[in-house]
Coordinates of C-alpha atoms in Angstrom, one line a residue:
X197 CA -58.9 38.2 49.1
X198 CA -56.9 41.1 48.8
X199 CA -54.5 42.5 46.2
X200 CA -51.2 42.1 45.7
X201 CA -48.6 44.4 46.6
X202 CA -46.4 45.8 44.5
X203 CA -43.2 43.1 45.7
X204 CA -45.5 40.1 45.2
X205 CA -46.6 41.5 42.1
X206 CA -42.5 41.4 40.9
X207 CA -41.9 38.4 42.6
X208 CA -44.7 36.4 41.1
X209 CA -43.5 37.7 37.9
X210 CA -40.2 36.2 38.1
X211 CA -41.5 33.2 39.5
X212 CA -43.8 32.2 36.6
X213 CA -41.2 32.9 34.3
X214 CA -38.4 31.2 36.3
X215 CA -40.8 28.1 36.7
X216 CA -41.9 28.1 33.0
X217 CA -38.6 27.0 32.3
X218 CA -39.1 23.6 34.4
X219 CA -42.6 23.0 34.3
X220 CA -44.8 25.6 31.7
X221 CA -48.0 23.3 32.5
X222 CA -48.1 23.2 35.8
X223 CA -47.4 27.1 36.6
X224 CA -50.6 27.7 34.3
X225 CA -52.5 25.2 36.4
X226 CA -51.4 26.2 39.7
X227 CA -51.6 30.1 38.7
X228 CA -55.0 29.5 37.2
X229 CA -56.5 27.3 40.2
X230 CA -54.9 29.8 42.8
X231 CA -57.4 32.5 41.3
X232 CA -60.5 29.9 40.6
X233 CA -60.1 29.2 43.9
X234 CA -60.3 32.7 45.5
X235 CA -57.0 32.0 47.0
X236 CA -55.1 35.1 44.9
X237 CA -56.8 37.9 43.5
X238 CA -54.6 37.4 40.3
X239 CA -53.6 40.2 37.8
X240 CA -55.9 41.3 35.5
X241 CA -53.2 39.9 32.8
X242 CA -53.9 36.5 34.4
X243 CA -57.3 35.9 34.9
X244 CA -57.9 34.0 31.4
X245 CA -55.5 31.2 33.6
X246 CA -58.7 30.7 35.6
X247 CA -61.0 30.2 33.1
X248 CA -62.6 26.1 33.3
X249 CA -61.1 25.4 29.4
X250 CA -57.7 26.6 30.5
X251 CA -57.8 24.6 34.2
X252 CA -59.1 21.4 32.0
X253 CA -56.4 21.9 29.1
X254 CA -53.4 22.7 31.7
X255 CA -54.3 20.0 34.1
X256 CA -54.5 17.0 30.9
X257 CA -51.1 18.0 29.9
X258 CA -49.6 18.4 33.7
X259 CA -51.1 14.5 34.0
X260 CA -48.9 13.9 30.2
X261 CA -46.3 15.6 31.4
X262 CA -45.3 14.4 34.9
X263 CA -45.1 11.0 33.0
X264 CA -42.8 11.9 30.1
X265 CA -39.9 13.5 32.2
X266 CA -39.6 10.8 34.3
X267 CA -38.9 8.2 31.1
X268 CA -35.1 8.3 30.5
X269 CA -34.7 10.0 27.2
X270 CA -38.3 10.5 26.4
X271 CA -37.7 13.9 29.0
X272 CA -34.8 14.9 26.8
X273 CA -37.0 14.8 23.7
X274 CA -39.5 16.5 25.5
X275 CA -37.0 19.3 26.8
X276 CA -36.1 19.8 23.1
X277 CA -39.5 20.5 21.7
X278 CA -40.4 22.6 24.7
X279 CA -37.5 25.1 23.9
X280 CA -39.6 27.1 21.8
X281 CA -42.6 26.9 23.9
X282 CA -41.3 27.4 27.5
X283 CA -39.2 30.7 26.8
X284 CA -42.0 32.5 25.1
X285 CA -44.8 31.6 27.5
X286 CA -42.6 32.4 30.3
X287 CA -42.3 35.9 28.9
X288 CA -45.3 36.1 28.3
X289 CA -46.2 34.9 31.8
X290 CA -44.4 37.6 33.2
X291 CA -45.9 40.3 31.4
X292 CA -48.9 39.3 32.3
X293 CA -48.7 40.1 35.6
X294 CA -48.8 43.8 35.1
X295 CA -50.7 43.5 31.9
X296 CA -51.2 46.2 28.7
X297 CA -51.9 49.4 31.6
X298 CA -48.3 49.0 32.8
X299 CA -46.3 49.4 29.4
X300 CA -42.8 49.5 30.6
X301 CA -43.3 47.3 33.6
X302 CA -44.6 44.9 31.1
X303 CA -42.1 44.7 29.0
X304 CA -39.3 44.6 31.3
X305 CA -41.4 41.9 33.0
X306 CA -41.3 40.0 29.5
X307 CA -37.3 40.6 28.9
X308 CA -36.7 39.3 32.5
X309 CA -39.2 36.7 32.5
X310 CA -37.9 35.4 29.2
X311 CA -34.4 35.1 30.4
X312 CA -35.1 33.4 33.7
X313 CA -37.4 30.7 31.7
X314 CA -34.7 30.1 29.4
X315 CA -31.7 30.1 32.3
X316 CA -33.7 27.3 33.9
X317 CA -35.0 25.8 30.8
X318 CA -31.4 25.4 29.7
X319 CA -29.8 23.9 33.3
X320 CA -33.1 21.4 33.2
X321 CA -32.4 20.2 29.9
X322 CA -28.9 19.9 30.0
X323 CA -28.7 18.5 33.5
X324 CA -31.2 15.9 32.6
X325 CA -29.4 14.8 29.6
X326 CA -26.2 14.3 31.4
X327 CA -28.1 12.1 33.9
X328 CA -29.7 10.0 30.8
X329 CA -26.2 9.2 30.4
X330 CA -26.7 6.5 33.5
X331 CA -28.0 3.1 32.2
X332 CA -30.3 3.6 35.9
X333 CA -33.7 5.0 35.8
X334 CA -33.5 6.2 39.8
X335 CA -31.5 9.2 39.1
X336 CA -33.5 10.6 36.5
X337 CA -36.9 10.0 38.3
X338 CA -35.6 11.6 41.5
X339 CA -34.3 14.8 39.5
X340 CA -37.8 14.8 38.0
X341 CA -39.8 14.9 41.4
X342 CA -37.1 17.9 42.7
X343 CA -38.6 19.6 40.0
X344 CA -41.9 18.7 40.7
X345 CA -41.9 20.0 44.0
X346 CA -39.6 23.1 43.1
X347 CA -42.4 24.7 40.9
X348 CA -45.5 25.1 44.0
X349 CA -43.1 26.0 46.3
X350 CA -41.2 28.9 44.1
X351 CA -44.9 30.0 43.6
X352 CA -46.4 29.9 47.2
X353 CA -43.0 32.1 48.2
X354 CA -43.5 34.7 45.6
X355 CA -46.7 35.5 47.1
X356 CA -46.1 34.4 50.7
X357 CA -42.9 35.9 51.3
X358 CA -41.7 37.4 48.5
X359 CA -38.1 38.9 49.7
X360 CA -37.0 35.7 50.5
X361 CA -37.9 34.8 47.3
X362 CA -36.0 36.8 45.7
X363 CA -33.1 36.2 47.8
X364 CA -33.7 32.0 46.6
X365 CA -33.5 33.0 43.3
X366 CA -30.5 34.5 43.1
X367 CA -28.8 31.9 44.4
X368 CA -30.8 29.1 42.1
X369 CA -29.6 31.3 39.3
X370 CA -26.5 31.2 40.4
X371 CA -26.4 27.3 40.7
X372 CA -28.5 27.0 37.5
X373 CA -25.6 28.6 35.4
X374 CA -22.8 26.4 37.2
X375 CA -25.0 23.3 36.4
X376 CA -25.4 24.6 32.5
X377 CA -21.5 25.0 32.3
X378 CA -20.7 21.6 33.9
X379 CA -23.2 19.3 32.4
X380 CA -22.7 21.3 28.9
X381 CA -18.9 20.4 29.3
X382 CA -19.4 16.7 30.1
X383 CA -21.8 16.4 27.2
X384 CA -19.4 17.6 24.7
X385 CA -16.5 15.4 26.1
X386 CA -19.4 12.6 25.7
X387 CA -20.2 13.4 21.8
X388 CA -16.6 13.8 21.3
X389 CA -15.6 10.5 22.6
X390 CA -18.4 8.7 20.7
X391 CA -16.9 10.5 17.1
X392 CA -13.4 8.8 18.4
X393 CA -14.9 5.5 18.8
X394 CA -17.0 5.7 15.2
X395 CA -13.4 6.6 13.9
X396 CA -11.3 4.0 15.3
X397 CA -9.5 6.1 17.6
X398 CA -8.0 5.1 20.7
X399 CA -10.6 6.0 23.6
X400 CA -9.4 6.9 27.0
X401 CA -12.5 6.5 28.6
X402 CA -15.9 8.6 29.5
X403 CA -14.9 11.8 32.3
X404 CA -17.7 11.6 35.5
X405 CA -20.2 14.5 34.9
X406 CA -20.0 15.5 38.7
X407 CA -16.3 15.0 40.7
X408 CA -15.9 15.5 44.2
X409 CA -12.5 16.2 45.6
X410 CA -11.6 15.7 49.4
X411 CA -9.8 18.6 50.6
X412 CA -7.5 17.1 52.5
X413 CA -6.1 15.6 49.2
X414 CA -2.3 16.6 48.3
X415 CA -1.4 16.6 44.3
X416 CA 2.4 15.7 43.7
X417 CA 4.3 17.1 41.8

């Protein structure tokens, strides 16, 4: 089991704390059962994620979890009162992966690893609640497993090919902060319409989250 190099050792970093903002628990059981495992010499910052109590306490609320996001609404709820948990523990994630000997890698670890939890923390949430917005349960379920499967295979690249996984990020960032913008928007044209209708104003009528336009459509003028 050899050591990580100083590009896995950043791209792990800004995996955890990219994937803490989709699914907290299962980074801290996947992380921790890497290094039980003998299948990543982990950081020294990390090795309390292989400990049994951590492995037993991560993997109950990975079992909880996988559950409650795939319940329309209940995910939303759950979103909500991870804000203030995902964010911090992604940050702290991060930092972890250099631990106290590297100060200033550290804390720019935290800083970064804090943003990206709460970049994908907000285009989950937000994303998710526009999708609750369907009377179907298929569409949120489906989202759910995408992020299901998202969060091993961030991790394995990190460590496996850790360029290209900082290549993938970018461009997930990138998407993530088109998704926030567009689902934000429809959500706000969604509360608005439902203070019209509460006020006895005329309503014209709920705008699709997500449009597609052919581009071989003309517009008149």
């Amino acid at each position: 089991m050899n050591s990580l190099d100083t590009a896995q050792l950043i791209a792990l970093a800004g995996a955890l704390g990219w994937a803490s903002g989709v699914r907290l628990y299962l980074v801290v059981l996947l992380t921790g059962l890497a290094g039980f495992m003998g299948w990543v010499a982990l950081p020294q910052g990390l090795h309390l994620l292989a400990h049994p109590v951590v492995l037993g306490a991560s993997g109950f609320m990975v079992f909880v979890e996988f559950f409650a996001d795939k319940i329309p609404g209940l995910d939303s709820l759950w979103d909500v009162v991870h804000t203030v948990i995902r964010i911090p523990a992604g940050a702290a994630l991060a930092a972890g992966v250099f631990g106290a000997d590297s100060g200033v890698m550290a804390l720019l670890a935290a800083l970064a690893g804090g943003t990206l939890a709460a970049t994908s923390h907000a285009a989950k949430a937000t994303t998710r609640a526009a999708i609750n917005t369907s009377p179907e349960p298929f569409s949120n379920v489906g989202a759910s497993l995408v992020e299901d499967g998202m969060v091993p295979a961030g991790l394995w690249l990190a460590i496996a090919h850790p360029l290209v996984f900082v290549g993938v990020l970018v461009l997930v960032l990138i998407f993530s902060v088109w998704l926030i913008r567009t689902c934000w928007r429809f959500l706000r044209q969604l509360f608005a319409r439902v203070a019209r209708i509460f006020s006895g104003k005329p309503d014209s009528g709920p705008a699709p989250a997500f449009t597609l336009t052919s581009p071989f459509s003309e517009k008149n003028d």
